[in-house]
Structure formats: structure tokens, C-alpha cells
Short mmCIF file of C-alpha atoms and ligand atoms in Angstrom, two decimals:
data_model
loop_
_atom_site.label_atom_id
_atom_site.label_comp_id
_atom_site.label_asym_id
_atom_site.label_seq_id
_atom_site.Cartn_x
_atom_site.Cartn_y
_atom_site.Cartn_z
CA UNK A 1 0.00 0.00 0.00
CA UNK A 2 2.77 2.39 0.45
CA UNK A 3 4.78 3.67 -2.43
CA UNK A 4 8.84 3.02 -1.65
CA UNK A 5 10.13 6.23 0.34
CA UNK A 6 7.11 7.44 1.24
CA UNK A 7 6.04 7.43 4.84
CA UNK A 8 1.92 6.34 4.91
CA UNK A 9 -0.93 8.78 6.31
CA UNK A 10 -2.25 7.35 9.01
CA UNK A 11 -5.60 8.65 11.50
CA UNK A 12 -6.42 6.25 14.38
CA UNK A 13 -9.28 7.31 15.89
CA UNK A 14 -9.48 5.53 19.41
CA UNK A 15 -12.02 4.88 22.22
CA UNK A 16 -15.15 5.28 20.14
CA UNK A 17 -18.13 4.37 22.26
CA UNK A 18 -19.84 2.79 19.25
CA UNK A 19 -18.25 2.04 15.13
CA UNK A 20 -21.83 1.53 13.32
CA UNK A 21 -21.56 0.30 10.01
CA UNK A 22 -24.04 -1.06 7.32
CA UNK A 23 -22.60 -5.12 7.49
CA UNK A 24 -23.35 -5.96 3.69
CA UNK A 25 -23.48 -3.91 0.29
CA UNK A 26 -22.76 -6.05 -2.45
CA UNK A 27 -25.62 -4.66 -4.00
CA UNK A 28 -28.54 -2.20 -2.85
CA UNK A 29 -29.69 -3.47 0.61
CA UNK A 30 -33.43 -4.42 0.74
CA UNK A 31 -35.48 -6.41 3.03
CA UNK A 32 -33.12 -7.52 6.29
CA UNK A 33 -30.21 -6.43 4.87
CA UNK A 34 -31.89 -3.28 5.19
CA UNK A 35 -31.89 -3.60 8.91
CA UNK A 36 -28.15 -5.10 9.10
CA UNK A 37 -25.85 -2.73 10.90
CA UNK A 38 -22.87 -3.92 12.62
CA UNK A 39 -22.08 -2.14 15.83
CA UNK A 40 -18.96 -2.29 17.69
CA UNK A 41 -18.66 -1.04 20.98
CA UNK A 42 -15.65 0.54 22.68
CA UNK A 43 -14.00 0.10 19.17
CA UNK A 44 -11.66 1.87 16.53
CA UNK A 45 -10.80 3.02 12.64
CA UNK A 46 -7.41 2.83 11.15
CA UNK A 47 -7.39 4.58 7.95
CA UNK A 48 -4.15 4.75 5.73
CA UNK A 49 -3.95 6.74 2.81
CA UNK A 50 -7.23 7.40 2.09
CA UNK A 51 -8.59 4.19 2.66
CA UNK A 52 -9.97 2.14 6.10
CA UNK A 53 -7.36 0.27 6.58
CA UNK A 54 -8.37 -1.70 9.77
CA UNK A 55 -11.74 -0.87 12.14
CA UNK A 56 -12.40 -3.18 15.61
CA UNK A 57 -12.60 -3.47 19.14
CA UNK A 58 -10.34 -1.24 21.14
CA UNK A 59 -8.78 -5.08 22.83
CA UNK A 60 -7.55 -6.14 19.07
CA UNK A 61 -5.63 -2.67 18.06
CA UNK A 62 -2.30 -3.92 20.47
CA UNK A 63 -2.29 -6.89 18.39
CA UNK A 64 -2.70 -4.66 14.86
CA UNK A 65 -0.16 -2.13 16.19
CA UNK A 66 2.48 -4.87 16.49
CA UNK A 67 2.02 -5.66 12.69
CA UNK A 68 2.42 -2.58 11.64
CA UNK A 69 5.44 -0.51 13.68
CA UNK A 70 7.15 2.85 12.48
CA UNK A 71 5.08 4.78 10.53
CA UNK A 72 3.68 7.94 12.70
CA UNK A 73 -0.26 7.29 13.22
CA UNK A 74 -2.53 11.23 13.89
CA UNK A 75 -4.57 9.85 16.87
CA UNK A 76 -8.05 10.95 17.50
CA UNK A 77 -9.74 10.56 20.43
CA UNK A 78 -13.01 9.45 19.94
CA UNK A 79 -14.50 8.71 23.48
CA UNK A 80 -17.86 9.77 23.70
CA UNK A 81 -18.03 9.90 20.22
CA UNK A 82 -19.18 7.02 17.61
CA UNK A 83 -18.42 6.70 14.33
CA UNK A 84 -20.79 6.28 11.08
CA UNK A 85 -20.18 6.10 7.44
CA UNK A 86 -19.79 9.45 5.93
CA UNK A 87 -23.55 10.11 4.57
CA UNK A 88 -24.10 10.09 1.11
CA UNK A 89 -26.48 12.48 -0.48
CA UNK A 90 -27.48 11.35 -3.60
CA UNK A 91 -30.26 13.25 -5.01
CA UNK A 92 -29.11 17.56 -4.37
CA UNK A 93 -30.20 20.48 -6.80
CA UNK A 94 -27.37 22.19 -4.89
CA UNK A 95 -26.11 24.71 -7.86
CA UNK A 96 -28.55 27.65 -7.86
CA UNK A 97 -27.95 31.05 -8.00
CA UNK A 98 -30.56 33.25 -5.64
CA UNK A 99 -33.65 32.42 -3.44
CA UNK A 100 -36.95 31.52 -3.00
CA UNK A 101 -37.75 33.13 0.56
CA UNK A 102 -40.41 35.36 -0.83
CA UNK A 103 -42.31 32.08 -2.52
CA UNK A 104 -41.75 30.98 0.71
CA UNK A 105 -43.67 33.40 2.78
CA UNK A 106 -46.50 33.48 0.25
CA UNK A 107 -46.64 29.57 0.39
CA UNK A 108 -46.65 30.05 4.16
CA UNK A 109 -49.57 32.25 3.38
CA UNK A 110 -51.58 29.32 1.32
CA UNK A 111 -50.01 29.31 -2.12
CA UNK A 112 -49.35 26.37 -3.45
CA UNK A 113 -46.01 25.26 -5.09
CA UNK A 114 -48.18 24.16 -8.40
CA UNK A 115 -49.54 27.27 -8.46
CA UNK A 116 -46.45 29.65 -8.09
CA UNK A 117 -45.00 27.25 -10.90
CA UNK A 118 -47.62 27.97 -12.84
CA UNK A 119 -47.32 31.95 -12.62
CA UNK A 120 -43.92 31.99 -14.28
CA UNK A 121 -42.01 31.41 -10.49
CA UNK A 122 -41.17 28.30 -9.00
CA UNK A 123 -38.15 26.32 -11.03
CA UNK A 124 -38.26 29.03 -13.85
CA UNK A 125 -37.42 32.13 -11.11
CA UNK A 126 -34.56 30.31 -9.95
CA UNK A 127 -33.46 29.43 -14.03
CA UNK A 128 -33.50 33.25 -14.14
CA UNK A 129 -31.27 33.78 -11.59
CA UNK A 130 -28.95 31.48 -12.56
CA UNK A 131 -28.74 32.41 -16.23
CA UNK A 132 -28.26 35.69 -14.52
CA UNK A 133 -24.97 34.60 -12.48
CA UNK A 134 -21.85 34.29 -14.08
CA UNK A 135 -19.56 30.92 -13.55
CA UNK A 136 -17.28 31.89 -10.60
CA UNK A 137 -20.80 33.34 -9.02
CA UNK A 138 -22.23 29.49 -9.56
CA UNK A 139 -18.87 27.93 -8.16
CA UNK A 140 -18.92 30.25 -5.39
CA UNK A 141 -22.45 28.80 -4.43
CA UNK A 142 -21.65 25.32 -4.78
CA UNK A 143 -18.67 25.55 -2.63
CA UNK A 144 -21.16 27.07 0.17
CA UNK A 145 -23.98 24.70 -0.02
CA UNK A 146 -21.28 21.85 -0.15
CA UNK A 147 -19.69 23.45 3.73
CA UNK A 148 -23.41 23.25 4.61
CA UNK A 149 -23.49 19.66 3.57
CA UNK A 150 -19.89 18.79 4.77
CA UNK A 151 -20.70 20.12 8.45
CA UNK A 152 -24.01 18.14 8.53
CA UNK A 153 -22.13 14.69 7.64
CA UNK A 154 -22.55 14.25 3.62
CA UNK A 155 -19.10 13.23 2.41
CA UNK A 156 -20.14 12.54 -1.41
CA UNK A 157 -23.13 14.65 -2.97
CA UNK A 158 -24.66 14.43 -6.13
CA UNK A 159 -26.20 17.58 -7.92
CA UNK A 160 -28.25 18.11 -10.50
CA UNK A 161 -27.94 20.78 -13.87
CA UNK A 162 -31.44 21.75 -14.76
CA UNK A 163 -32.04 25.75 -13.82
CA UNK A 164 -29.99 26.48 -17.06
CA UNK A 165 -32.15 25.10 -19.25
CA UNK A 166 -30.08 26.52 -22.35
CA UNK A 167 -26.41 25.35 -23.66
CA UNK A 168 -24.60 27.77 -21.62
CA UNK A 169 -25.64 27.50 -18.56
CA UNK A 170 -26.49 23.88 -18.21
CA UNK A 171 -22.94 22.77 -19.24
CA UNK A 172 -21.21 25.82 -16.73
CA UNK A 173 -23.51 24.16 -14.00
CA UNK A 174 -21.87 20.61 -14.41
CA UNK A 175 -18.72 21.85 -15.06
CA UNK A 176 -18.65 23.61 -11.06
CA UNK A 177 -20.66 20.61 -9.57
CA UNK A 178 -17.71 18.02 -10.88
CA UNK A 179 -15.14 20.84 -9.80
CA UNK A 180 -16.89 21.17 -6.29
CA UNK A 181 -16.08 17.20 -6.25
CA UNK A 182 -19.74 16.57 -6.54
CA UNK A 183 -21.22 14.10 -8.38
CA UNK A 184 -22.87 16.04 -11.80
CA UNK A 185 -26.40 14.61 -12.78
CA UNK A 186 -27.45 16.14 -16.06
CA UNK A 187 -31.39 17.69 -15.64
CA UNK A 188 -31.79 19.37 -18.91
CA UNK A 189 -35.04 17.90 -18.92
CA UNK A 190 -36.42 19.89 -15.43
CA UNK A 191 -38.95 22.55 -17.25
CA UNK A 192 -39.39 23.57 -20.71
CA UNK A 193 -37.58 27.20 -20.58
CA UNK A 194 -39.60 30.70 -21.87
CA UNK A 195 -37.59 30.60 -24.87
CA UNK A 196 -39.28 27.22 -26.08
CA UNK A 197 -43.39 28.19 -24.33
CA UNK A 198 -44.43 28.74 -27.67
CA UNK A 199 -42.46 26.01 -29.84
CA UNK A 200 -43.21 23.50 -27.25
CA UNK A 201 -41.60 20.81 -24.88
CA UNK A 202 -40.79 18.28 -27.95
CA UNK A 203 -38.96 21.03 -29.99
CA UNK A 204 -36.99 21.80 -26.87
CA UNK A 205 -36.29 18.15 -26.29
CA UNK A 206 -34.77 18.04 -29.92
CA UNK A 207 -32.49 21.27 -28.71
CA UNK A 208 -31.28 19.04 -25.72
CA UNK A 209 -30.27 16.09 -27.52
CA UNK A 210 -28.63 17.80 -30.62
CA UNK A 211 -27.27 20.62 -28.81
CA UNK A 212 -26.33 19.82 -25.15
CA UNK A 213 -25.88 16.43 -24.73
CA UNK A 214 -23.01 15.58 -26.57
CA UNK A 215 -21.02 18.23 -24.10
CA UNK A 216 -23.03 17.41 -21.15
CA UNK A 217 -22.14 13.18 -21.64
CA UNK A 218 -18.95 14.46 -21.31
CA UNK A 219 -18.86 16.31 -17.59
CA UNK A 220 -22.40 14.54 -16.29
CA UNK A 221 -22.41 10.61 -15.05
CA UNK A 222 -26.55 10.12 -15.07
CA UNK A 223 -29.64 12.34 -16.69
CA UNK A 224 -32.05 13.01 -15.08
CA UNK A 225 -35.70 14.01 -15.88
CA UNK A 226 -38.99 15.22 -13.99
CA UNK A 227 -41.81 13.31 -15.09
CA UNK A 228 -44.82 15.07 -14.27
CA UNK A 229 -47.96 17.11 -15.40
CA UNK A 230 -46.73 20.68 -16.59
CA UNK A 231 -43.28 18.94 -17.37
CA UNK A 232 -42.33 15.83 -19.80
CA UNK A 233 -44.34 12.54 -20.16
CA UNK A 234 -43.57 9.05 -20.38
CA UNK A 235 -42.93 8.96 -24.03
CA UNK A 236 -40.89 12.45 -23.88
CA UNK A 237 -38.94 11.38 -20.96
CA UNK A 238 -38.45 7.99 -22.81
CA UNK A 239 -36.98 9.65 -25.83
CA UNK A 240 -34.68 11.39 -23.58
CA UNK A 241 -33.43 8.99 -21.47
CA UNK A 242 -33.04 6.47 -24.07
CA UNK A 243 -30.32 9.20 -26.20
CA UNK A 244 -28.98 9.77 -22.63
CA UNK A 245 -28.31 6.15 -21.87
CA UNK A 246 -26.51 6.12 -25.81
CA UNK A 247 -24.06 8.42 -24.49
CA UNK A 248 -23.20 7.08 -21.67
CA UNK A 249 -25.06 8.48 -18.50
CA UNK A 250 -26.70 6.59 -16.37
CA UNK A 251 -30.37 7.18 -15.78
CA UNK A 252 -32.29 8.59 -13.29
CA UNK A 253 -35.71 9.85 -13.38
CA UNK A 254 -38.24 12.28 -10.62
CA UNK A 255 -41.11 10.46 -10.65
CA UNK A 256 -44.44 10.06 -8.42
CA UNK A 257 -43.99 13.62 -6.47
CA UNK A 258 -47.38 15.26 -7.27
CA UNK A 259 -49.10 12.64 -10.55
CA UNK A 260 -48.51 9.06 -10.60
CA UNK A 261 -47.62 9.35 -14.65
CA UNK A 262 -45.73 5.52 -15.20
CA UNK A 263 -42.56 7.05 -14.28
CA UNK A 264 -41.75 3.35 -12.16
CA UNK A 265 -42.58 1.19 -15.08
CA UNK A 266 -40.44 3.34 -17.47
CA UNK A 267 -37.32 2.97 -14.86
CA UNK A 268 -37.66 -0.27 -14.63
CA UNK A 269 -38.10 -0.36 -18.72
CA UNK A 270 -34.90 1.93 -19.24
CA UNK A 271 -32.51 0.34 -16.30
CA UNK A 272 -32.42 2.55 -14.52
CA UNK A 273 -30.23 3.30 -11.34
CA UNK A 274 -33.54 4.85 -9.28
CA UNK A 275 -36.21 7.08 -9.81
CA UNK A 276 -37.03 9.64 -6.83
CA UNK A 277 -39.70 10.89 -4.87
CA UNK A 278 -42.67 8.41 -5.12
CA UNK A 279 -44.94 10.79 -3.11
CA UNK A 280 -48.32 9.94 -4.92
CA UNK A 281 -47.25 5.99 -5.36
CA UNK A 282 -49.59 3.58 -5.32
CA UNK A 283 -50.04 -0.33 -4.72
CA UNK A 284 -49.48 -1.36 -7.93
CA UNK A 285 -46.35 1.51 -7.93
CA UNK A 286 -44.56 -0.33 -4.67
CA UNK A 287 -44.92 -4.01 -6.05
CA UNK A 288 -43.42 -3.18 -9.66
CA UNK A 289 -40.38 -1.34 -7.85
CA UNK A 290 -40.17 -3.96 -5.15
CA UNK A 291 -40.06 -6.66 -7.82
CA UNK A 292 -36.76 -4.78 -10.43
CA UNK A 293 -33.67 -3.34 -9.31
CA UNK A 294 -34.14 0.53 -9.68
CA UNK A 295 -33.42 1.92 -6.44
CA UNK A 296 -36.17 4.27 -5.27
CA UNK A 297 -35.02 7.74 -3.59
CA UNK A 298 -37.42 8.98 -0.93
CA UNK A 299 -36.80 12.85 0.00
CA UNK A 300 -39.01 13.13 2.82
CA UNK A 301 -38.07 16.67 3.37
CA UNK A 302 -39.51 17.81 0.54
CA UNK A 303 -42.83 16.49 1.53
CA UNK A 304 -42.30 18.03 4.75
CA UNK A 305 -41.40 21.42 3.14
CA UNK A 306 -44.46 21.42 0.60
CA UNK A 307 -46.74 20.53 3.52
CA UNK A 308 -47.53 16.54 1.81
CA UNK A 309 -48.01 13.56 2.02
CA UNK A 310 -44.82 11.49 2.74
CA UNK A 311 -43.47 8.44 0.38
CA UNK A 312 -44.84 5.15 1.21
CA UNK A 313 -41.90 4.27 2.55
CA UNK A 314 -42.31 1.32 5.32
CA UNK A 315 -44.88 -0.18 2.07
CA UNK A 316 -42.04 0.01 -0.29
CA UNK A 317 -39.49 -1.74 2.26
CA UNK A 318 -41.86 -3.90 3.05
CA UNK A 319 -42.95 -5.12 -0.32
CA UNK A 320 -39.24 -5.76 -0.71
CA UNK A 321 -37.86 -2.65 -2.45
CA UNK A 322 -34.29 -1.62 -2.44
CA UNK A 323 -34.82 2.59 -0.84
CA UNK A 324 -32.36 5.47 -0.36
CA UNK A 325 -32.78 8.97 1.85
CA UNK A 326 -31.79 12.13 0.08
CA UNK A 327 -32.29 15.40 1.03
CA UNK A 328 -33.70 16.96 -2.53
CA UNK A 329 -31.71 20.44 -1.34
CA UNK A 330 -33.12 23.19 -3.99
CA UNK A 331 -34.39 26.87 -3.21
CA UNK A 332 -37.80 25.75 -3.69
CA UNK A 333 -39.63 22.12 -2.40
CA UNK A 334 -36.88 21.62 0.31
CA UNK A 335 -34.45 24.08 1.22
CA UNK A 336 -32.72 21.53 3.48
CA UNK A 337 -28.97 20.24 3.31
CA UNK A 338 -29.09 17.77 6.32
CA UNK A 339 -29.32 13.84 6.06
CA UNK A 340 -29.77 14.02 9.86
CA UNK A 341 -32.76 15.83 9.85
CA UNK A 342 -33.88 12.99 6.77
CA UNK A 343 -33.40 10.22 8.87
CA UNK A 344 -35.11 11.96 11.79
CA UNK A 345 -38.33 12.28 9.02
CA UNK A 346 -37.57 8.28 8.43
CA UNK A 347 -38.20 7.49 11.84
CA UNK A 348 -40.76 9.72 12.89
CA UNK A 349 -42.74 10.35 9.67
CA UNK A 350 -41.71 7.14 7.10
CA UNK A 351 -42.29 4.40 9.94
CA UNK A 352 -38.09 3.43 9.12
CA UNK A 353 -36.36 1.87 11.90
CA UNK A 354 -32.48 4.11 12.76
CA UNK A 355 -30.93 0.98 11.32
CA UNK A 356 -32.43 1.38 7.90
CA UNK A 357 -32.22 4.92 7.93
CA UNK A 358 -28.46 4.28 8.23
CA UNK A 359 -28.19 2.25 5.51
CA UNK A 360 -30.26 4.19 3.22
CA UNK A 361 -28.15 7.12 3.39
CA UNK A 362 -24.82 5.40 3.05
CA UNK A 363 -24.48 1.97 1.23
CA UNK A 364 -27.57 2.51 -0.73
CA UNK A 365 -27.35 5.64 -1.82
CA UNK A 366 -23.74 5.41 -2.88
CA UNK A 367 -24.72 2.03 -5.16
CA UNK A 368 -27.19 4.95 -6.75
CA UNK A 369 -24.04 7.13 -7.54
CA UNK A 370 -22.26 3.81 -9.05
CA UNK A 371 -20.12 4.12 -6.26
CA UNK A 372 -21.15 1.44 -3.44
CA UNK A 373 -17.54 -0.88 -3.64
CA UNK A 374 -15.56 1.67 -2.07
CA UNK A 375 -18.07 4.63 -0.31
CA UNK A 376 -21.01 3.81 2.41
CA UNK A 377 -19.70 1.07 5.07
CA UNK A 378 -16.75 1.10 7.60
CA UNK A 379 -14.56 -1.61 6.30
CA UNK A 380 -11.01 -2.32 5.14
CA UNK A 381 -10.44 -0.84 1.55
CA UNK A 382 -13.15 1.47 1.68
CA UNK A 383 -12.89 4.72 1.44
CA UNK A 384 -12.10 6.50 4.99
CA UNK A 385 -15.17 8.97 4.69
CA UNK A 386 -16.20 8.92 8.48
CA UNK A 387 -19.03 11.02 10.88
CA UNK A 388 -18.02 10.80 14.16
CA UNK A 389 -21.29 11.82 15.95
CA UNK A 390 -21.73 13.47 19.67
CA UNK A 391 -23.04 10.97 20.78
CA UNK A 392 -22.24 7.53 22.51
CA UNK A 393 -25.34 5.78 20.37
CA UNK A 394 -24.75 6.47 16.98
CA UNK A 395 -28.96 6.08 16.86
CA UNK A 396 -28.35 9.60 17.84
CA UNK A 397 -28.33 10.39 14.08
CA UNK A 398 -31.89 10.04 13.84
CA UNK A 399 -32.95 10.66 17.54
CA UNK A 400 -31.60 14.35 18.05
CA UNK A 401 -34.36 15.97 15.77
CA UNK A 402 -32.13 18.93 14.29
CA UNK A 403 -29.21 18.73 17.34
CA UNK A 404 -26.17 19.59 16.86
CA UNK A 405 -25.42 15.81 16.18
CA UNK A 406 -21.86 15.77 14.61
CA UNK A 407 -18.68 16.42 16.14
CA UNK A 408 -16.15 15.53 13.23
CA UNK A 409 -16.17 14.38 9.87
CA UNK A 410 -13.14 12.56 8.05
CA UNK A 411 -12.84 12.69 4.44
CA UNK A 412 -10.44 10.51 2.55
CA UNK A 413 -8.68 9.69 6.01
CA UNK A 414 -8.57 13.69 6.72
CA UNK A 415 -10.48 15.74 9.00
CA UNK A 416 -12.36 18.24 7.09
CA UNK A 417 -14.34 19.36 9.67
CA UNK A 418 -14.51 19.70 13.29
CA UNK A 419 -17.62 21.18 15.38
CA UNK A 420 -14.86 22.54 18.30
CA UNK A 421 -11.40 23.80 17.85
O1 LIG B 1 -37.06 17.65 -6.89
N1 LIG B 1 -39.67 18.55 -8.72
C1 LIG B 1 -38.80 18.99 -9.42
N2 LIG B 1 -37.64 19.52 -9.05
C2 LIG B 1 -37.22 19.81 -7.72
C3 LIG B 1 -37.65 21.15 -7.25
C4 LIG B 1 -36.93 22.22 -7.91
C5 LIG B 1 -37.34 23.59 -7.49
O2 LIG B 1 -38.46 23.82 -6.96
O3 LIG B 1 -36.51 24.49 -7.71
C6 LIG B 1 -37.62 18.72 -6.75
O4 LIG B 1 -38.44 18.88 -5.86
FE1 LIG B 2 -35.28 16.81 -6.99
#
């Protein structure tokens, strides 16, 4: 593991009341494998060079320490601390230029989110703001919303293009998300822009897959597209996907949040790696995504911040379906960075037990983002992305509705963040 001459980075972080890991992750957890999380108590992580090299109980480190003399070892000391994966947020719109506060009061007020949209504000006032901003603007706010996310625990983020909506500015937003170190989702597909209100959604579709995708395949690892009244259909979002999947980019889809529209059947048609939301799904909805592979993404805080009705989550785990949390973080349906506060929803809103909250916002998610062998579990050759949390039961996660539940968060065997000096 270490090159010849140089010395290996090494973080031991001792003492740890609790190490709480998802125990499997071959593939998306579902079912009991959903509820499988190894704890270790009074235990420790070894990471070396990026990487968990070694994690146990405190009794076994004298023998690992003997195996492995000379090399200087950064120790932490974790007591009253345990340790987590580092969460995994795998469904963000976090590049945005501007707000929404003032839809915000006037939805606090009784407007509805459909209704806003359909004055001209919603997604299209935050496309105009971000048209508006230049590139180092859009970096700047990625880099922000990505602290936000860092100091609540998320140690790999995905986010979305799609408040572009022309070449420009679709292409500058997944060239910032990548550079940010997030993982870029391409959303041409989000709204039809003002531009195209008169030409229509299928002559802007055409525009997106001559003129955007063959740069966008290039920066973006999935598309993405929202399936829904007032948006694309089935056989638009079909047509989209399937050029999508040609280039390359795996496929995602938003599906179920307001209209049940066949969003499920055409993930499980296309392959693809999850569709999200699932708000207004139905029986026949769960059994069809219990019975394929496509993971589905449940962003509970968006319910919450639109004021409805949750994902039928404990149906969907039930039934047998593969689930991950995500936080949805826009300016507009959930204005929320924290996969704490998500698995606090889980528990107290979606019926989830702590353990599958756990799982569905590390392993799970990460197999979403193509990257579950190395990111989402505590074990040797993963990836040392690490929350410790302040607390001695890491259940704490979900159990301290919106406390100040993280102490310290490791990234790539580093500390990137600290909640005291
Ligand atoms: O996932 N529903 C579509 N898109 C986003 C909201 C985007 C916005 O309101 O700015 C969502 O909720
Ligand atoms: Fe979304």
C-alpha cells in the first residue's frame, strides 16, 4: 500500500463508544439487509492513505499495532463519540444562484407550489437567476452549499444541472458541480424554458439532444428528468433517457412527487439506477419497484417542506424494495442540506427503523451514484469517509431531531471538519 520512500498517512481514531456500520453492500440493501448494521462497541478506525485500513474493538488494536510498527499514526480521540459512514447524499439540486424566501412566505400564506410554478415562479425564477450569475458566481455557491453539507455529515453529494435550461448554462452548471467534487447529474429535462413556451416541450427536447448532450455526456455521469404534469411525459422522458443512456449516463428519473404518470414502469423499462420521490405511489407503484432493481429515492423533506403527504416508505421496504434517503436540497420544495434531519423524518414520519435509515443514506445511496464498492460502510479498503457523531449511540443520528449531532467528519482519512477547535 505504500509507495517506496514514502512514509503512509495514518488517523487512528481511538475509544469510540460505538463504530456503526451497514454489514453488507454487495448490491442495494433491501429487506433484512436493510436492517443489518454492525455495531462495535468501545472500538476503533485505522485509515491509511485514504482508505480504512483496519476498524475493531479497542482489545484487538495492540495486536494490529504490532504488525504494523514505524510509521507515525494522527490519533483521534473518539470517546464519547461514535463513528458512522460518511452520509451520502445522492439526489441535491445544490447549484442555484438566488432564493426563493419570498415564494416561501407566500406559500406560508396558502399558495401552493403548483400554483407559483404555474405563474412563471417556482423552477423558472430560480433558471433566471442562474442564467443571470456568471460561472465563478455558480462555483462560489456550490462551494457554500457543499460546507453546509460537509458540516451536517454528507461526504459525497450528487447535484443536478437543470435551472440552465439553455447550452450555456447547463454545461457551466456541471462543469462547477464536478469541480466542487460533486457528483454532476445532467437535468436538462427539469422545465421547458420561456424561450421554447411557444415552440413547445418536444422542440426543446430536440435542442437538448442535438445541442447539449453531446457536451453534457462528457462532464455529467446520469440524466435526469422530472416526469410530471406541466413537465415531460412518459414517451418524452423515454426519448430522452433512451439518447442519454446512448451516451453514456446513467439514468435517473423524478417520478411520483405530485401525478402518478408511469414514471416506475419506465425505470424499470430503461434500467435505470432509481427514480425519486414516489410521493403519490400507489399499490401497484410499490410491487413493480419492489419486484426490479431501480433503487427508489425517498426525499421526505420535501414532503415536509411542501406541507404533503410522505413516500410510502415502510410499504415500499416492506414489499421488498431496495430505498435510499436524500435530502432533494433546492431553493424551492426543500431548502434543506441535512441527512440528519432525513433520517429523523424516516423514523418519525416514514415508519423506518435508525438501522435502515443508516443504511439508506450510506451503502444505498452510494450504489445509486455507481459508487457502493468503495463509499457507504466502515470496512477495510473502503474509502475512509467517516461522521463521528456526539453521541455515545450512533442512533443519535436520527434521535436528536435537528441537534447539533456531529462532532467531526473525516474525508479521505482527513479531517475536514470539526464542530470545536
Ligand atoms: O425535486 N420537482 C422537481 N424539481 C425539484 C424542485 C426544484 C425547485 O423547486 O426548484 C424537486 O423537488
Ligand atoms: Fe429533486
Amino acid at each position: 500500500m505504500t509507495s517506496a520512500g514514502a512514509a503512509s498517512e495514518r488517523l487512528l481514531i481511538r475509544d469510540l463508544a460505538q463504530v456503526a456500520t451497514p454489514a453488507v453492500g454487495g448490491a442495494p440493501a433491501r429487506g433484512a439487509a436493510l436492517r443489518d448494521v454492525e455495531v462495535i462497541s468501545d472500538g476503533f478506525v485505522l485509515c491509511e492513505n485514504g482508505r480504512i485500513a483496519a476498524v475493531g474493538a479497542m482489545r484487538e488494536l495492540p495486536l494490529l499495532e504490532e504488525d504494523r510498527p514505524g510509521d507515525d499514526v494522527e490519533e483521534l480521540d473518539g470517546r464519547g463519540l461514535s463513528a458512522i459512514p460518511g452520509l451520502v447524499d445522492c439526489h441535491t439540486h445544490a447549484c442555484f444562484a438566488g432564493d426563493r424566501v419570498g415564494e416561501f412566505a407566500l406559500r406560508s400564506a396558502g399558495a401552493t407550489y403548483e400554483e407559483l410554478h404555474a405563474a412563471g415562479g417556482g423552477i423558472l425564477a430560480t433558471v433566471g437567476a442562474t442564467r443571470a450569475a456568471a460561472e465563478p458566481a455558480l462555483a462560489a455557491a456550490v462551494a457554500r452549499h457543499r460546507e453546509w453539507m460537509l458540516q451536517a455529515g454528507t461526504t459525497t453529494f450528487e447535484a443536478k444541472s437543470g435551472y440552465g435550461l439553455d447550452r450555456e448554462t447547463e454545461l457551466a452548471q456541471l462543469r462547477v458541480i464536478r469541480d466542487a467534487g460533486g457528483v454532476p447529474t445532467w437535468l436538462g429535462a427539469h422545465a421547458v424554458p420561456p424561450e421554447f413556451a411557444e415552440e413547445g416541450s418536444d422542440t426543446y427536447l430536440d435542442f437538448l439532444l442535438q445541442d447539449v448532450l453531446p457536451e453534457a455526456s462528457r462532464v455529467a455521469e446520469a440524466a435526469d428528468v422530472f416526469v410530471e404534469r406541466g413537465a415531460f411525459d412518459v414517451e418524452q422522458a423515454r426519448r430522452y433517457l433512451a439518447a442519454c443512456a446512448e451516451a453514456g449516463l446513467a439514468l435517473r428519473l423524478h417520478g411520483d412527487q405530485f401525478t402518478e404518470m408511469g414514471a416506475i414502469q419506465l425505470a424499470i423499462e430503461l434500467r435505470a439506477h432509481s427514480v425519486d420521490h414516489l410521493e403519490a405511489t400507489g399499490k401497484h407503484g410499490i410491487e413493480m419497484l419492489a419486484a426490479s432493481d431501480v433503487v427508489g429515492v425517498l426525499l421526505p423533506a420535501s414532503a415536509l417542506f411542501l406541507g404533503r403527504a410522505m413516500p410510502p416508505a415502510r410499504e415500499l421496504v416492506d414489499a421488498g424494495a431496495a430505498i435510499a434517503l436524500a435530502t432533494d436540497f433546492n431553493p424551492g420544495s426543500a431548502f434543506c442540506e441535512s441527512l440528519p434531519l432525513v433520517c429523523s423524518l424516516a423514523c418519525t414520519q416514514l415508519g423506518l427503523s435508525p438501522e435502515e435509515a443508516l443504511v439508506a443514506v450510506t451503502v444505498n445511496p452510494a450504489h445509486v451514484l455507481g459508487r457502493g464498492a468503495h463509499k457507504g460502510r466502515i470496512s477495510p479498503g473502503f474509502d475512509a469517509d467517516l461522521v463521528l457523531l456526539a453521541a455515545e449511540d450512533w442512533r443519535y443520528l436520527a434521535y436528536h431531531l435537528a441537534g447539533p449531532v456531529v462532532d467531526t467528519v473525516v474525508v479521505g482519512g482527513r479531517i475536514a471538519w470539526r464542530s470545536r477547535a
